[in-house]
Amino acid sequence: MNILLRFFNKFHSLQWKLTLSYIFITMIVLILIQFFAILIYFGVVHYNANQVLAGKVSILAQNMSVNFNGSLIDRDQVQVALKGWNEEEGIEFLGYSALIDPNKSIIAAAGEQAPNANESKLDLPPILDKYINELFAGDPQADMNFGSYIHKEKDIVYAASPIAKQKAVLGVIMIRAENLQISPWAILPSFFQSFGQLLIMFLAGSATVGIAFGMVTSRGLVRRIRKILKSSDRWRHGDFTTSVTDSSRDELGQLSHRLNQMAKELQLLVRTRQELATWEERNRMARDLHDSVKQQLFAVSIWVNTSKSLIGRDDDTARSHLSEAETLISLTQRELNALIHELRPAALEGIDLAHALEDYAHTWQQQTGIVVNYDVHNSRPVSPMIEEAFYRIAQEALSNIARHGEATAVKLVLDCGEFVSLTICDNGKGFDVKQADGQGVGLSSIRERARNIGGQVDISSVMGTGTIVTIQCKQGES
């Protein structure tokens, strides 16, 4: 079984597929050529009714020879053979069919114009009478010595064919035909016989030609395709320095040339993407440092400055502020480690987004003295990418409020449903959103982080009444 599978698997290769296709196409073309050639041939024969008649009379003479046993003749069988033979062969004519002996006496006759047997002799044209005399005389120079002889006078066709055994002529079949017509069915047996013989020859020849042509032509084609496959495998593994060596100008050569150009463009694209990735990573690190470490160091500076002002007046409070600053410095160190190792924010380790924002809001309230009202709706799990983005956006927004908003109260609303949304609202002095866009890192960082997770940001602010920042993202888009 395995041997058969291995044998048939060979035919799955391109070389064998091309070879077999050449064989089948060659066979079909040759068979069609043969078929039409034979049709044309028999069409010509059909219109040459005299030759068809000669062939049929010759066959009749051969079949009738069995009725001769030396000088004895089975007259009844001969009469039966002459009667209606032409209709069986698809030949129609007015006249007669007769068998004559060496004395030119009629042994048997049949047909509408048949003469009486043993009572008369046939009235034949001189040239046909001479031919029959030569046959019975055994003249080796006689035309068509043992074949059919055709003679035509006006609309009458005469056909004669000898009945011979061991080159001895025992009798002659004589046909007189007027208004001769040949049915197409009369040539079908000969057609199929010739077609079958030629078909075998053509099949053997086409198979030989197809295999030879297929093996020779497909070998070069397969070799060139294998070069392309070899190079494409190298490209698949990132090696674009390999090119397809094919200098021909046909379709495969053009394909190889275009693939080489594509490989060069891909190599340039990979190099460009690597450079862009480097710049993107730098930008990301810059955003992360701005959103986390910078904000926390700003908070540390607040704690330290407050402690300095309290030294000597309220040492206990100063020590408490320094302790908070120390805690914040420790958190900043963890944030730096997280950035270095490309980890998520340290505040998100081990807890979800809702609790991380609650802890950060509480710490930020202690640092800034701004009251924070925090509210959470729904509690579906949030993907890590969305968690990090929303946490960083909240840091940036609260940092902007502390530095520029002059607010006394902030409200945070987090909704973790099918859509994750975060709303940050303050009662500060507000600002002109159009004028502020593009001038600082903060707002652009918020918009870029939201865009990276497929989210949307809406920032609205009215001078003197505060600012509302709303971020929304569908969970499936992250």
Coordinates of C-alpha atoms in Angstrom, one line a residue:
M1 CA 0.0 0.0 0.0
N2 CA 2.8 2.4 0.9
I3 CA 4.6 1.6 -2.3
L4 CA 1.4 2.5 -4.3
L5 CA 1.0 5.7 -2.4
R6 CA 4.7 6.7 -3.1
F7 CA 4.2 5.8 -6.7
F8 CA 1.1 7.9 -7.2
N9 CA 2.5 10.8 -5.1
K10 CA 5.1 11.3 -7.8
F11 CA 2.4 12.3 -10.2
H12 CA 1.6 15.3 -7.9
S13 CA 4.8 17.0 -9.0
L14 CA 4.6 19.8 -11.6
Q15 CA 6.8 17.9 -14.0
W16 CA 4.6 14.9 -14.1
K17 CA 1.4 17.0 -14.3
L18 CA 2.9 18.8 -17.3
T19 CA 4.0 15.6 -18.9
L20 CA 0.6 13.9 -18.5
S21 CA -1.1 17.0 -19.9
Y22 CA 1.2 17.0 -22.9
I23 CA 0.3 13.3 -23.5
F24 CA -3.5 13.9 -23.2
I25 CA -3.4 17.0 -25.4
T26 CA -1.2 15.2 -28.0
M27 CA -3.6 12.2 -28.0
I28 CA -6.7 14.3 -28.3
V29 CA -5.2 16.4 -31.1
L30 CA -4.0 13.4 -33.1
I31 CA -7.3 11.5 -32.6
L32 CA -9.2 14.5 -33.9
I33 CA -6.8 14.9 -36.8
Q34 CA -7.3 11.2 -37.6
F35 CA -11.0 11.3 -37.2
F36 CA -11.4 14.2 -39.6
A37 CA -8.9 12.8 -42.0
I38 CA -10.8 9.5 -42.2
L39 CA -14.1 11.4 -42.5
I40 CA -12.6 13.4 -45.4
Y41 CA -11.2 10.2 -46.9
F42 CA -14.5 8.3 -46.8
G43 CA -16.3 11.4 -47.9
V44 CA -14.2 11.4 -51.0
V45 CA -14.8 7.6 -51.4
H46 CA -18.5 8.1 -51.0
Y47 CA -18.6 10.5 -53.9
N48 CA -16.5 8.1 -55.9
A49 CA -19.2 5.5 -55.9
N50 CA -17.5 3.4 -58.6
Q51 CA -14.6 2.6 -56.4
V52 CA -16.9 1.6 -53.5
L53 CA -18.8 -0.7 -55.9
A54 CA -15.5 -2.3 -57.0
G55 CA -14.5 -3.0 -53.4
K56 CA -17.9 -4.5 -52.5
V57 CA -17.9 -6.7 -55.7
S58 CA -14.4 -7.9 -54.8
I59 CA -15.6 -8.9 -51.3
L60 CA -18.6 -10.7 -52.8
A61 CA -16.3 -12.7 -55.1
Q62 CA -14.1 -13.8 -52.2
N63 CA -17.2 -14.9 -50.2
M64 CA -18.7 -16.8 -53.1
S65 CA -15.5 -18.9 -53.7
V66 CA -16.6 -21.3 -50.9
N67 CA -19.4 -22.5 -53.2
F68 CA -16.9 -23.8 -55.8
N69 CA -15.5 -27.4 -55.3
G70 CA -13.5 -28.1 -58.3
S71 CA -15.8 -28.2 -61.2
L72 CA -18.8 -28.5 -58.9
I73 CA -20.8 -25.4 -58.1
D74 CA -23.5 -25.0 -55.5
R75 CA -25.9 -23.1 -57.8
D76 CA -28.6 -22.6 -55.2
Q77 CA -26.1 -20.9 -52.7
V78 CA -24.7 -18.8 -55.5
Q79 CA -28.2 -17.6 -56.5
V80 CA -28.9 -16.8 -52.9
A81 CA -25.6 -14.9 -52.6
L82 CA -26.3 -12.8 -55.7
K83 CA -29.8 -11.9 -54.6
G84 CA -30.0 -8.8 -52.5
W85 CA -26.3 -8.5 -51.7
N86 CA -26.2 -4.9 -52.9
E87 CA -29.1 -3.9 -50.6
E88 CA -27.3 -5.4 -47.6
E89 CA -24.2 -3.4 -48.5
G90 CA -26.2 -0.2 -48.9
I91 CA -25.8 -0.1 -52.7
E92 CA -28.7 0.6 -55.0
F93 CA -28.8 0.4 -58.8
L94 CA -30.9 -0.7 -61.8
G95 CA -29.4 -3.7 -63.5
Y96 CA -28.2 -7.1 -62.5
S97 CA -25.6 -9.2 -60.8
A98 CA -24.4 -12.4 -62.6
L99 CA -21.9 -15.2 -62.3
I100 CA -20.4 -16.5 -65.5
D101 CA -18.2 -19.5 -66.2
P102 CA -15.1 -19.8 -68.4
N103 CA -17.4 -20.3 -71.4
K104 CA -19.1 -16.9 -70.5
S105 CA -22.3 -18.8 -69.8
I106 CA -24.5 -17.5 -67.0
I107 CA -24.4 -19.7 -64.0
A108 CA -26.7 -17.5 -61.8
A109 CA -28.2 -14.0 -62.1
A110 CA -30.2 -11.7 -60.0
G111 CA -31.7 -8.3 -60.3
E112 CA -34.5 -6.5 -62.1
Q113 CA -32.8 -6.7 -65.5
A114 CA -31.2 -10.1 -64.9
P115 CA -30.8 -12.4 -67.9
N116 CA -31.9 -16.1 -67.8
A117 CA -29.3 -18.5 -66.5
N118 CA -28.0 -21.2 -69.0
E119 CA -30.0 -19.6 -71.8
S120 CA -28.0 -16.7 -73.0
K121 CA -24.6 -15.0 -72.8
L122 CA -24.0 -11.5 -71.5
D123 CA -23.7 -8.6 -73.9
L124 CA -20.6 -6.8 -72.6
P125 CA -18.6 -3.9 -73.9
P126 CA -15.6 -5.0 -75.9
I127 CA -13.0 -3.8 -73.4
L128 CA -14.7 -5.6 -70.5
D129 CA -15.1 -8.8 -72.7
K130 CA -11.4 -8.6 -73.4
Y131 CA -10.6 -8.3 -69.7
I132 CA -12.7 -11.4 -68.8
N133 CA -11.0 -13.4 -71.6
E134 CA -7.6 -12.5 -70.2
L135 CA -8.7 -13.6 -66.7
F136 CA -9.9 -17.0 -67.8
A137 CA -6.8 -17.4 -70.0
G138 CA -4.6 -16.7 -67.0
D139 CA -2.7 -13.8 -68.6
P140 CA -0.4 -12.4 -66.0
Q141 CA -0.4 -9.1 -67.8
A142 CA -4.1 -8.6 -67.3
D143 CA -5.0 -5.3 -65.6
M144 CA -5.9 -5.8 -62.0
N145 CA -5.4 -9.5 -62.4
F146 CA -7.3 -10.8 -59.4
G147 CA -9.0 -7.5 -58.4
S148 CA -12.2 -5.8 -59.5
Y149 CA -12.4 -4.1 -62.8
I150 CA -14.6 -1.0 -63.4
H151 CA -15.8 0.2 -66.8
K152 CA -18.2 3.0 -67.3
E153 CA -20.2 3.8 -70.4
K154 CA -22.5 6.8 -70.2
D155 CA -24.7 6.3 -67.1
I156 CA -24.0 2.5 -66.9
V157 CA -21.2 1.1 -64.7
Y158 CA -19.8 -2.4 -65.2
A159 CA -17.9 -4.1 -62.5
A160 CA -16.1 -7.5 -62.8
S161 CA -14.3 -9.5 -60.2
P162 CA -12.8 -13.0 -60.5
I163 CA -13.5 -16.0 -58.3
A164 CA -10.1 -17.7 -58.0
K165 CA -8.5 -20.5 -56.1
Q166 CA -4.8 -20.9 -56.2
K167 CA -4.7 -18.3 -59.0
A168 CA -7.1 -20.4 -61.1
V169 CA -10.1 -18.3 -62.2
L170 CA -13.3 -20.4 -61.7
G171 CA -15.8 -17.8 -62.5
V172 CA -16.3 -14.0 -62.7
I173 CA -18.9 -11.9 -60.9
M174 CA -20.4 -9.4 -63.4
I175 CA -22.3 -6.3 -62.2
R176 CA -24.2 -4.0 -64.5
A177 CA -25.4 -0.9 -62.6
E178 CA -27.4 2.0 -63.8
N179 CA -28.3 5.0 -61.5
L180 CA -25.8 3.8 -59.0
Q181 CA -26.3 5.2 -55.4
I182 CA -24.1 4.4 -52.3
S183 CA -25.6 4.7 -48.8
P184 CA -23.4 6.3 -46.1
W185 CA -23.8 3.1 -44.1
A186 CA -22.0 1.2 -46.7
I187 CA -18.7 2.6 -45.7
L188 CA -19.1 2.5 -41.9
P189 CA -17.5 -1.0 -41.4
S190 CA -14.5 0.1 -43.3
F191 CA -14.4 3.4 -41.5
F192 CA -14.4 1.8 -38.0
Q193 CA -11.9 -0.8 -39.1
S194 CA -9.5 1.8 -40.4
F195 CA -10.2 4.1 -37.4
G196 CA -9.4 1.4 -34.9
Q197 CA -6.1 0.5 -36.5
L198 CA -5.0 4.1 -36.8
L199 CA -6.2 4.8 -33.3
I200 CA -3.9 2.2 -31.8
M201 CA -1.0 3.6 -33.8
F202 CA -1.8 7.2 -32.8
L203 CA -2.2 6.4 -29.1
A204 CA 1.2 4.6 -29.0
G205 CA 2.8 7.4 -30.9
S206 CA 1.2 10.3 -29.0
A207 CA 2.1 8.7 -25.7
T208 CA 5.8 8.4 -26.7
V209 CA 5.8 11.9 -28.1
G210 CA 4.0 13.3 -25.1
I211 CA 6.3 11.7 -22.5
A212 CA 9.5 12.8 -24.4
F213 CA 8.2 16.3 -25.0
G214 CA 6.8 16.7 -21.4
M215 CA 10.0 15.4 -19.7
V216 CA 12.3 17.6 -21.8
T217 CA 10.2 20.9 -21.6
S218 CA 9.0 20.5 -18.0
R219 CA 12.5 19.8 -16.6
G220 CA 13.8 23.3 -17.4
L221 CA 10.5 24.9 -16.2
V222 CA 10.6 23.0 -12.9
R223 CA 14.3 23.9 -12.4
R224 CA 13.5 27.6 -12.8
I225 CA 10.5 27.4 -10.4
R226 CA 12.6 25.7 -7.8
K227 CA 15.0 28.6 -7.9
I228 CA 12.1 30.9 -7.1
L229 CA 11.0 28.7 -4.3
K230 CA 14.5 28.6 -2.8
S231 CA 14.8 32.3 -2.8
S232 CA 11.2 32.8 -1.4
D233 CA 12.2 30.5 1.5
R234 CA 15.1 32.7 2.3
W235 CA 12.9 35.8 2.1
R236 CA 10.4 34.1 4.4
H237 CA 13.1 33.9 7.1
G238 CA 14.0 37.6 6.7
D239 CA 17.0 37.2 4.3
F240 CA 16.3 39.6 1.5
T241 CA 19.9 39.6 0.2
T242 CA 19.1 36.5 -2.0
S243 CA 17.8 37.1 -5.5
V244 CA 16.4 34.8 -8.2
T245 CA 18.9 34.3 -11.1
D246 CA 16.8 34.1 -14.2
S247 CA 17.8 36.3 -17.2
S248 CA 15.2 35.0 -19.6
R249 CA 12.5 37.4 -21.0
D250 CA 9.5 35.1 -20.8
E251 CA 6.8 35.2 -18.1
L252 CA 8.9 33.3 -15.5
G253 CA 11.8 35.6 -16.2
Q254 CA 9.6 38.7 -15.7
L255 CA 8.2 37.1 -12.5
S256 CA 11.7 36.5 -11.2
H257 CA 12.6 40.1 -11.9
R258 CA 9.6 41.5 -10.2
L259 CA 10.1 39.2 -7.2
N260 CA 13.7 40.5 -6.9
Q261 CA 12.4 44.1 -7.0
M262 CA 9.8 43.2 -4.3
A263 CA 12.6 41.7 -2.1
K264 CA 14.6 44.9 -2.4
E265 CA 11.5 47.0 -1.5
L266 CA 10.7 44.6 1.4
Q267 CA 14.3 45.0 2.7
L268 CA 13.9 48.7 2.6
L269 CA 10.5 48.5 4.2
V270 CA 11.9 46.3 7.0
R271 CA 14.8 48.7 7.6
T272 CA 12.4 51.7 7.7
R273 CA 10.0 49.9 10.1
Q274 CA 12.9 49.1 12.4
E275 CA 13.9 52.8 12.4
L276 CA 10.3 53.8 13.0
A277 CA 10.0 51.2 15.7
T278 CA 13.0 52.7 17.4
W279 CA 11.6 56.2 17.2
E280 CA 8.2 55.0 18.4
E281 CA 9.8 53.2 21.4
R282 CA 11.7 56.4 22.2
N283 CA 8.5 58.4 22.0
R284 CA 6.7 55.8 24.1
M285 CA 9.4 56.0 26.8
A286 CA 9.3 59.8 26.7
R287 CA 5.5 59.7 27.2
D288 CA 5.8 57.1 30.0
L289 CA 8.5 59.1 31.8
H290 CA 6.4 62.3 31.4
D291 CA 3.2 60.6 32.6
S292 CA 4.7 58.7 35.6
V293 CA 8.1 59.7 36.8
K294 CA 7.8 63.4 36.1
Q295 CA 4.5 63.6 37.8
Q296 CA 5.6 61.7 40.8
L297 CA 8.8 63.8 41.1
F298 CA 6.6 66.9 40.9
A299 CA 4.6 65.5 43.8
V300 CA 7.8 64.7 45.8
S301 CA 8.9 68.3 45.3
I302 CA 5.6 69.5 46.7
W303 CA 6.0 67.3 49.8
V304 CA 9.6 68.3 50.3
N305 CA 8.9 72.1 49.9
T306 CA 6.0 71.8 52.3
S307 CA 8.2 70.0 54.8
K308 CA 10.9 72.6 54.5
S309 CA 8.4 75.3 55.4
L310 CA 7.3 73.4 58.4
I311 CA 10.7 72.6 59.9
G312 CA 11.1 74.3 63.2
R313 CA 7.4 75.2 63.4
D314 CA 5.6 71.8 63.1
D315 CA 8.3 69.1 63.1
D316 CA 5.7 66.2 63.3
T317 CA 3.9 67.3 60.2
A318 CA 7.2 67.9 58.4
R319 CA 8.3 64.4 59.2
S320 CA 4.9 63.1 58.0
H321 CA 5.3 64.9 54.7
L322 CA 8.9 63.6 54.3
S323 CA 7.6 60.1 55.0
E324 CA 5.0 60.5 52.2
A325 CA 7.8 61.9 49.9
E326 CA 9.9 58.9 50.7
T327 CA 7.0 56.6 49.9
L328 CA 6.5 58.4 46.6
I329 CA 10.2 58.1 45.8
S330 CA 10.0 54.4 46.4
L331 CA 7.0 54.2 44.0
T332 CA 8.9 56.2 41.4
Q333 CA 11.8 53.8 41.6
R334 CA 9.4 50.9 40.9
E335 CA 7.9 52.9 38.0
L336 CA 11.4 53.3 36.6
N337 CA 12.1 49.6 36.9
A338 CA 8.8 48.9 35.2
L339 CA 9.7 51.2 32.3
I340 CA 13.1 49.7 32.0
H341 CA 11.7 46.2 31.8
E342 CA 8.7 47.3 29.7
L343 CA 6.3 46.3 32.4
R344 CA 2.9 47.6 33.3
P345 CA 2.7 50.4 35.8
A346 CA 3.7 49.2 39.3
A347 CA 0.4 50.5 40.7
L348 CA -1.5 48.0 38.5
E349 CA 0.5 45.0 39.7
G350 CA -1.9 42.6 41.5
I351 CA -5.0 44.8 41.3
D352 CA -7.5 45.9 38.7
L353 CA -7.9 49.3 37.1
A354 CA -10.7 50.4 39.5
H355 CA -8.7 49.8 42.6
A356 CA -5.5 51.2 41.1
L357 CA -7.3 54.5 40.2
E358 CA -8.9 54.6 43.6
D359 CA -5.4 54.3 45.3
Y360 CA -3.9 56.9 43.0
A361 CA -6.8 59.3 43.5
H362 CA -6.4 59.0 47.3
T363 CA -2.7 59.6 47.1
W364 CA -3.1 62.5 44.7
Q365 CA -5.7 64.1 47.0
Q366 CA -3.3 63.9 50.0
Q367 CA -0.5 65.4 47.9
T368 CA -2.5 68.3 46.4
G369 CA -5.2 68.9 48.9
I370 CA -7.8 68.8 46.1
V371 CA -10.9 66.8 47.0
V372 CA -11.5 63.8 44.8
N373 CA -14.9 62.2 44.3
Y374 CA -14.4 58.7 42.8
D375 CA -17.3 56.6 41.4
V376 CA -17.2 53.2 39.6
H377 CA -19.9 51.6 37.5
N378 CA -19.9 47.9 36.4
S379 CA -17.0 45.6 37.2
R380 CA -16.2 43.7 34.0
P381 CA -12.5 42.6 33.6
V382 CA -10.5 45.0 31.5
S383 CA -7.7 44.1 29.2
P384 CA -4.1 45.0 30.4
M385 CA -3.6 47.3 27.4
I386 CA -6.7 49.3 28.3
E387 CA -5.8 49.3 32.0
E388 CA -2.4 50.8 31.4
A389 CA -3.7 53.4 28.9
F390 CA -6.5 54.6 31.2
Y391 CA -4.2 54.7 34.2
R392 CA -1.7 56.8 32.4
I393 CA -4.4 59.1 31.0
A394 CA -5.8 59.6 34.5
Q395 CA -2.3 60.4 35.8
E396 CA -1.8 63.0 33.0
A397 CA -5.2 64.6 33.5
L398 CA -4.8 64.9 37.3
S399 CA -1.3 66.3 36.9
N400 CA -2.6 69.0 34.5
I401 CA -5.3 69.9 37.0
A402 CA -2.8 70.2 39.9
R403 CA -0.4 72.3 37.9
H404 CA -2.7 74.5 35.8
G405 CA -6.4 74.0 36.8
E406 CA -6.5 75.8 40.1
A407 CA -9.4 73.5 41.0
T408 CA -10.7 72.6 44.5
A409 CA -12.7 69.5 43.6
V410 CA -12.3 66.7 41.0
K411 CA -14.8 63.9 40.1
L412 CA -13.7 60.6 38.5
V413 CA -16.3 58.2 37.0
L414 CA -15.1 54.8 35.7
D415 CA -17.4 52.5 33.8
C416 CA -16.1 49.0 33.1
G417 CA -18.8 47.6 30.8
E418 CA -18.7 46.6 27.2
F419 CA -17.4 50.0 26.6
V420 CA -14.8 51.2 29.1
S421 CA -15.1 54.9 29.8
L422 CA -13.4 57.3 32.2
T423 CA -14.7 60.8 32.9
I424 CA -12.5 63.4 34.8
C425 CA -14.3 66.6 35.7
D426 CA -12.8 69.5 37.7
N427 CA -14.1 73.0 38.8
G428 CA -10.9 74.8 37.9
K429 CA -10.4 77.9 35.7
G430 CA -10.6 76.1 32.4
F431 CA -8.7 76.8 29.2
D432 CA -9.0 77.2 25.4
V433 CA -8.9 73.6 24.0
K434 CA -8.1 74.7 20.4
Q435 CA -5.3 76.9 21.5
A436 CA -3.8 74.3 23.9
D437 CA -3.9 71.4 21.4
G438 CA -0.4 70.8 20.0
Q439 CA 1.4 73.1 22.4
G440 CA 2.2 70.6 25.2
V441 CA 3.0 67.0 25.7
G442 CA 0.1 66.4 28.1
L443 CA -3.0 66.6 25.8
S444 CA -1.2 65.0 22.8
S445 CA -0.1 62.2 25.1
I446 CA -3.7 61.6 26.2
R447 CA -5.0 61.6 22.6
E448 CA -2.2 59.3 21.4
R449 CA -2.7 56.8 24.1
A450 CA -6.5 56.6 23.4
R451 CA -5.8 56.3 19.7
N452 CA -3.4 53.3 20.3
I453 CA -6.2 51.3 21.9
G454 CA -8.8 52.3 19.4
G455 CA -10.5 54.7 21.8
Q456 CA -11.9 58.2 21.6
V457 CA -11.1 61.3 23.7
D458 CA -13.4 64.2 24.2
I459 CA -12.0 67.3 26.0
S460 CA -14.3 70.2 26.7
S461 CA -13.5 73.3 28.8
V462 CA -15.1 76.6 29.5
M463 CA -13.1 79.5 30.9
G464 CA -13.9 80.0 34.6
T465 CA -16.1 76.8 35.0
G466 CA -13.6 73.9 34.7
T467 CA -12.7 71.0 32.3
I468 CA -14.2 67.7 31.4
V469 CA -12.1 64.9 29.9
T470 CA -13.9 61.7 28.7
I471 CA -12.1 58.7 27.3
Q472 CA -14.1 55.7 25.8
C473 CA -12.9 52.5 24.3
K474 CA -14.6 49.3 23.2
Q475 CA -13.1 46.2 24.9
G476 CA -12.9 44.2 21.6
E477 CA -10.9 46.9 19.8
S478 CA -7.9 46.7 22.1

